[in-house]
Amino acid sequence: MIKYIFCFLLVFNLFATPNASAVNEIPLTYEEITPDTIKLLQEQGKLVEAKELVNRWLKVTESEYGDESIEIVIPLLIASELSIIHYEYKDAIKHLEKSIAVMDKSSGWLYPDYAMALNYLAYCKVSIGDSFAAFPLINEAEMIYYKTLTREYPGYNLCNINRAILNRELGEFQKSEDYFKKSIEFIESRKDIISHSKVDNVITMEWLNIQFAKLYTDWYKPEKALPLLQSAQNSLIAKDRKTSPIYSTLLQALAEHCYLSNNYKMSFSFYEQLIDHRTQHFGETHLATMRAYLGLGKLLADTGYLDKALKYYGLVDKTVSKLKGYNNLKADLYLSIADVYLQKGKPLEIEDYLEKVEIEKTTVRDLYFFHLKVLGDYYFLKGDYINSELKLMELISLVRQEKVFYTKYYSEAITTLTDLFVTLGRIQNAIGLCDSEIRFLKKRGMEVSIVYLDLKLTLLNAQLIENMINEEQTMENIVSIEDSLTRFINPNHPLFIKSNTIKGAISKRKKEYNAAASYFHLAIDVANRHGIDEMQYQRIKIIDQAGAMFIEKNELSSALDEFRVLKGKFSEESVYWPGFLGRVAYVKALLGEWEEARMLAIKGVDMRFDQYDTQLNFKSEDEKINYIHHTSGIFNYFFSLMTRSEGFKSPMMVEKCYDLQLNYRKYFLKEAELRKRKIEQLGKYRSKMNFPYYYEELDKQKSKLATANFFSIKERNDLHIDTYMLTDRINNLEKSIGFAAKANKDSLDVEGYLSWKDVQAKLEENEVAVEIIKLKSINPTEEFYVAIAVSSDCKTPKFIPIGNAKIMENDLFRAYNKETAPRTRSLVYKKKSEKTVNAYDFYWKPIQKGLNELSPTIDKIYLSKDGIYNAINLNVLHNKETDKFLIEEKDIQLVISTSEINKSEYLNNLKNNEICLFGNPIFEGEVSEQATRQVDESSADQEKYSFFLPNLPGTKTELENTEKLFKSKDWKVSTYYQARATEGNIKKLSSSPAIMHIATHGIYMDEMINPILENQLLKSGLFFTEVNSNQEKSLEDIYASGNDGILTAYEVKGLNLKNTSLLILSACQSGVSDISDGDGISGLQYAFSIAGVKSIIMSLWSVDDIATQKLMNEFYNQWFLTNDIDKAFRNAQLQLMKEYKDPYYWGAFVLVH
C-alpha cells in the first residue's frame, strides 16, 4: 500500500510541475521536418500539431517524389509510429500497408525498412486482437534481418519485443518472459550501438518496462510488476515526460495492475488521472480517452457502482456509436452495458444491447468469452436454463481447452453456473465446480477480489442446502465476507443482497423470524439502492424466502403481499412461475378462498408439465432426474391442498391428482426408454456407415464412475481421478448423443398428456386401476397416503384416504416387518395388555373399503405403488377376519404406472426362445444350505466399503433345474455360472434373451460413503464374481475395466435388453428403494425397465435359498402350463404357501410390469 501511495504522490506532483522545455514553435519549412521534431511534439502532448506536421510531410514528399517513391516510406513509418503511440491502430495499419506496397514495387521485400514495417504491423495486429496474423509478419521480419543486416542489428530487437508481447497476449507467459528478458539483455549488451539507432527513438526502456510489467500483471505476479512500473515512472518524471503518450500508457498499466491486484481504490485513482491526461493531450472524444472511460466504467460496475458505470458507458457510446468499424471496442462497450443491466435484472435493456454486438466481427478472444458469459447470464435471468448452461459450459470448455491462464469471465461463469446447478438440483456438481475455482483464485492471492467473494457466498449457499456446514459456521463466514466487501470494495456492493438473503434463510430455518425479516429488508434496501428489478435472481429468492416465512408464521396476508410483487412478471416459460402459483394457491386455501386456490394449483401443475416438454431438452438422464426433483415444488403445494377435505372432495382436483401421478412417472420412465431407443437407432445407422457408436464409450465411462464410487478417497487420489471432470464428461456426452438422436424432443416423441380416462379405456369389466400416492405436504406432519381408483365405468376417479405418512413409514412398517420376519426358537415374553397391530388393517383395509364403494365386483386390480408401499408385498398381508392372506382373496397385478397396463406384452409375445442364466458366482467362504442371502456391512469404515459375501450353493440347484426344464422345451439356454458369472459378461451379452434369470447377492445402501455422485441408482446393485477375482488385480486395472463385480442400477440402464420380456432377480433386496424419493420406482426396477425389460420379478427382503429355488422352479412349470405370467407367479406362491405357511418363505418376491 505504501508503494501505491508513493506512486500516486509522484503522479500528482508530475501534473503540478510546469514543462520547462516546451517547444514554442512548430517548424514551418519542409527541410526542418524530421522524426525528431515530431517525436518532440508528441512527448509534449501536442498530438494535433504532430499529426498536422506528419500530414504536411507526407503531402510534400508525395508532391516532390511521387506517391509510390521509396522516399515516402519514412514519413509513412513515422506516421504509423505516431498513430500506434496514440492507440490509433486503424490509421497505423493503413500507413504501414501503403509503405509495404511501395517497397514491394520499388525496393523488394529484403529492404530493411520492410522488416521495420512488418514489425510495426505485427504489433498493430496483436493490439487489435488479431494475434495469429502477427506470427507470419514477425517470421518474415526475422528472415529479412537474417539475410541482410544479421540478428545483431538493433532493429532485430523489435522481433524479440513483438514475440514477447504476442506470447503475453496468447497466455504463453513463460515464453513471453523469456523474450522480454532477451530483449532487455539485447539492449544492455549493445547500449552504444542502440543509443545512436532508430530503435532507441522508437522503443524506450520506460515503454519496454511498462509492457514487461503488464506481463506480470496478467500472470498474477504483482510483486514483479510493481518495480518495473515504478522504474518507468521514476524515469519519465526525471526526463520531464509527464505529457508524453508513454506516460498515458503508464497510468493505464498502473490502473489495470491495481485492479487485478484487487486494490480497487488505487485503480480508481489512476483511472481518473488517466482520463484527465488523455482528455488534455489526446482530446475529450479521442478513442484512447473513450477506452479509459470504458476501463473506469468496468471498475465501477464490478465494485457495485452500477449507475455511475452506466454514466461513463453512456459517454463512450455517444462517441463510438458514430464511428464505422471499431468492432472490438463497440462489442466490449455493449457487453459491459448489458452486464450492468444483468445485475439490475432488466431483460429488455439487455436484449437491446446484445442486438448491437457483432461478435463475429471481433478479433479479441476475451470478447468472445465475455459474450458467452453475458448470454449465459441473460438466459439464466430469463429462466432458459438449457441455453444458459450451453453458453456457460462452452465458455468453460474453451478456457480449459485453450489453457487460458485467467479470465474473469470464466470465474463469473462459474458463479452463474453454480447458481444454475443449485436451481436444477445438481448441488454436488455446483459445490465441486465452485470449490475448484475458489482454490484456483486463492492460490493467486485473490481472496479480496469481487469474483472470489461472490464465489464464496455461492459455495456457502450450496453447502448449506446440502447440510455440509452448520448455520453458525455459515454465519461466521458470511460476516467475514461482508467485512472484506466493506473494507476493500464498497460498503453498499450488490453482493450484500446475496449475503443478507442467505443470512435471512438461515434465521428462517432456525425459526428466528424477526432476524430473518431484518436480513431480508437489508437485502431489499441494497437492491432498491441499485435499482435492481424484482425479476433478478436474488430478489426472487428474497421474495420466496420472505413469503415462506410469513406462511410459517401464519401471517397469510403478508405472504400474499410478498408474492403479489411478482404478479404478471413471469412468462409461461419461466421455471419460477409454477412454483409461485403453487405458493399463492396454498395461501389462498389457508385463507379459505378455495375456488381460486384450486384454479391456481391446477394451472401451476399444467404449466410445469408443459415446461418439462421443452426444458428437458439437452439434459442427460441424471440431470433430468435432478431437475424434475428440484422443480417439483408445485406438486407438493398441490398435494398439500389434497390433504384437506376442500381439496379431495373436488372431482376436478381428484382427476388432476391422478393425472399428475401418471405424468410425473412418464418423465422418469417413458422418456428415458424412448431416449434409449432413439439412441440405439442412431447407433445402428452409424455402425452401418462404419462410424463409431459413442454410446458404448458412454457406457464405459459410466462403468468407471460406478467402479470409482466404491473406492476410498485415497484410492481415487492415487489414480488421479478427477471426479468432477468424469461426471461432467458423462453428462456432456450423453446430452450430445441424445441431442443428435433427437431423443430430447419430449413434446414430439413422448406420448402427450396422460389422463385417467386413458387408463380407463384399457380396463375391462370388473377391472380397476389403483394409484397409491404419497401426498407430500408443505407441512411434513400432514403428509398422507391415499389411493385413487378408476373402474371401467366410473364417471370420476374414487379418492380413498389411507393414513398418515409418518405413522405408516415408521410404527406400522415395523409391525409389517414382524409379520414377515423369519420365526426363531427364542422365547420373547410379552405382557398380555400389549396391543397387537395387524398391517392388513392399515395398509389394505382402507383401500378395500373404497374399492367396494367403487364397484361391487372386482376380478382384477392393477396397482401402482408409491413411497412405503414399495417396501411392502401386499400379497402377504393377513386378513384376520377371513384368516386368509391377500393373495388368496384378490388378484393384484403390480405395474410401474397404471398408464403401463398393456396386457399383450406380459410374456405372451416373446421375441425369441432364448433364456440366459446368470448366477452362483464365486465369493469368499462356504456356508450351509440354510443360509440367507444378505450383505454384512458392519465392517465398513468411513474410508471404504467392506462386504462379506457367502457363497450361494442353493442357486446352483435353482439354475440347473431351470436349465434342464427349458432345454426340455427346446429353448436355447445360455449359462454363466461360477467364474463366468461376471459383471463383464453380463455387459457383453450379444443379444437380448426373452428371459433372463440372475441369482446372486443384491445390495441396497441407505447412505453412500464419500459418493462421487448423489445418484439413487448407485445405491442398489448386484454382486458378481469379480468381487473376489479382482483381488489379484491392481486398482488401476479394475478402474480401467469398469468391472468391480458390483453391477449398479446406474450401469444397468446401459444394457441392451430390449427383447427381454421377463427378468428374474433371484437376489436379496433387489426390489428395495429409498421410500422417501416419491418416484415410486426402485433403483434396479427403474434401470432394467429403461434397459428394455417388460416384466420383473424381484425380492423385498433377504431370501431363503431353498424356498427361492422351489418358488422359481414352480413358477417356470406353471408358466409352461398356463402361458400366463401373472397366473403362473400367483399359482407358484400359492403352491409354496402349502409347504411354508409363513410369508417369509413365499412372499419375498413381487412381480411388476
PDB file of N, CA and C in Angstrom, residues 8 20 241 270 284 459 476 492 533 535 881 1096 1145:
ATOM      1  N   PHE A   8       1.280   7.367  -6.352  1.00  0.00           N
ATOM      2  CA  PHE A   8       0.198   8.355  -6.502  1.00  0.00           C
ATOM      3  C   PHE A   8       0.732   9.775  -6.282  1.00  0.00           C
ATOM      4  N   ALA A  20       9.233  22.928 -18.480  1.00  0.00           N
ATOM      5  CA  ALA A  20      10.225  23.971 -18.708  1.00  0.00           C
ATOM      6  C   ALA A  20      10.790  23.942 -20.099  1.00  0.00           C
ATOM      7  N   ARG A 241       8.851  13.930 -18.856  1.00  0.00           N
ATOM      8  CA  ARG A 241       7.957  13.490 -19.931  1.00  0.00           C
ATOM      9  C   ARG A 241       6.542  13.230 -19.396  1.00  0.00           C
ATOM     10  N   PHE A 270      -6.017   6.005 -10.361  1.00  0.00           N
ATOM     11  CA  PHE A 270      -5.204   6.035 -11.583  1.00  0.00           C
ATOM     12  C   PHE A 270      -6.071   6.211 -12.824  1.00  0.00           C
ATOM     13  N   GLU A 284     -10.963  15.121 -25.799  1.00  0.00           N
ATOM     14  CA  GLU A 284     -12.071  14.593 -24.986  1.00  0.00           C
ATOM     15  C   GLU A 284     -12.783  13.427 -25.667  1.00  0.00           C
ATOM     16  N   LEU A 459     -20.863 -20.722  -2.846  1.00  0.00           N
ATOM     17  CA  LEU A 459     -20.494 -22.030  -2.297  1.00  0.00           C
ATOM     18  C   LEU A 459     -21.144 -22.263  -0.937  1.00  0.00           C
ATOM     19  N   GLU A 476     -20.654 -17.050  10.369  1.00  0.00           N
ATOM     20  CA  GLU A 476     -19.303 -16.506  10.598  1.00  0.00           C
ATOM     21  C   GLU A 476     -18.604 -16.222   9.274  1.00  0.00           C
ATOM     22  N   ASN A 492     -21.684  -0.737   0.063  1.00  0.00           N
ATOM     23  CA  ASN A 492     -23.047  -0.922  -0.454  1.00  0.00           C
ATOM     24  C   ASN A 492     -23.053  -1.786  -1.714  1.00  0.00           C
ATOM     25  N   ASP A 533     -34.251  -4.873 -10.331  1.00  0.00           N
ATOM     26  CA  ASP A 533     -35.642  -5.257 -10.553  1.00  0.00           C
ATOM     27  C   ASP A 533     -36.001  -6.529  -9.794  1.00  0.00           C
ATOM     28  N   MET A 535     -37.268  -9.120 -10.905  1.00  0.00           N
ATOM     29  CA  MET A 535     -37.021 -10.311 -11.702  1.00  0.00           C
ATOM     30  C   MET A 535     -35.604 -10.832 -11.546  1.00  0.00           C
ATOM     31  N   GLU A 881     -59.991 -61.432   9.773  1.00  0.00           N
ATOM     32  CA  GLU A 881     -61.421 -61.741   9.746  1.00  0.00           C
ATOM     33  C   GLU A 881     -61.708 -63.002   8.925  1.00  0.00           C
ATOM     34  N   ILE A1096     -40.629 -57.729 -14.348  1.00  0.00           N
ATOM     35  CA  ILE A1096     -39.537 -58.064 -13.429  1.00  0.00           C
ATOM     36  C   ILE A1096     -40.090 -58.766 -12.196  1.00  0.00           C
ATOM     37  N   TYR A1145     -41.108 -67.092   3.668  1.00  0.00           N
ATOM     38  CA  TYR A1145     -40.558 -68.028   2.702  1.00  0.00           C
ATOM     39  C   TYR A1145     -41.134 -67.851   1.298  1.00  0.00           C
TER      40      TYR A1145
END
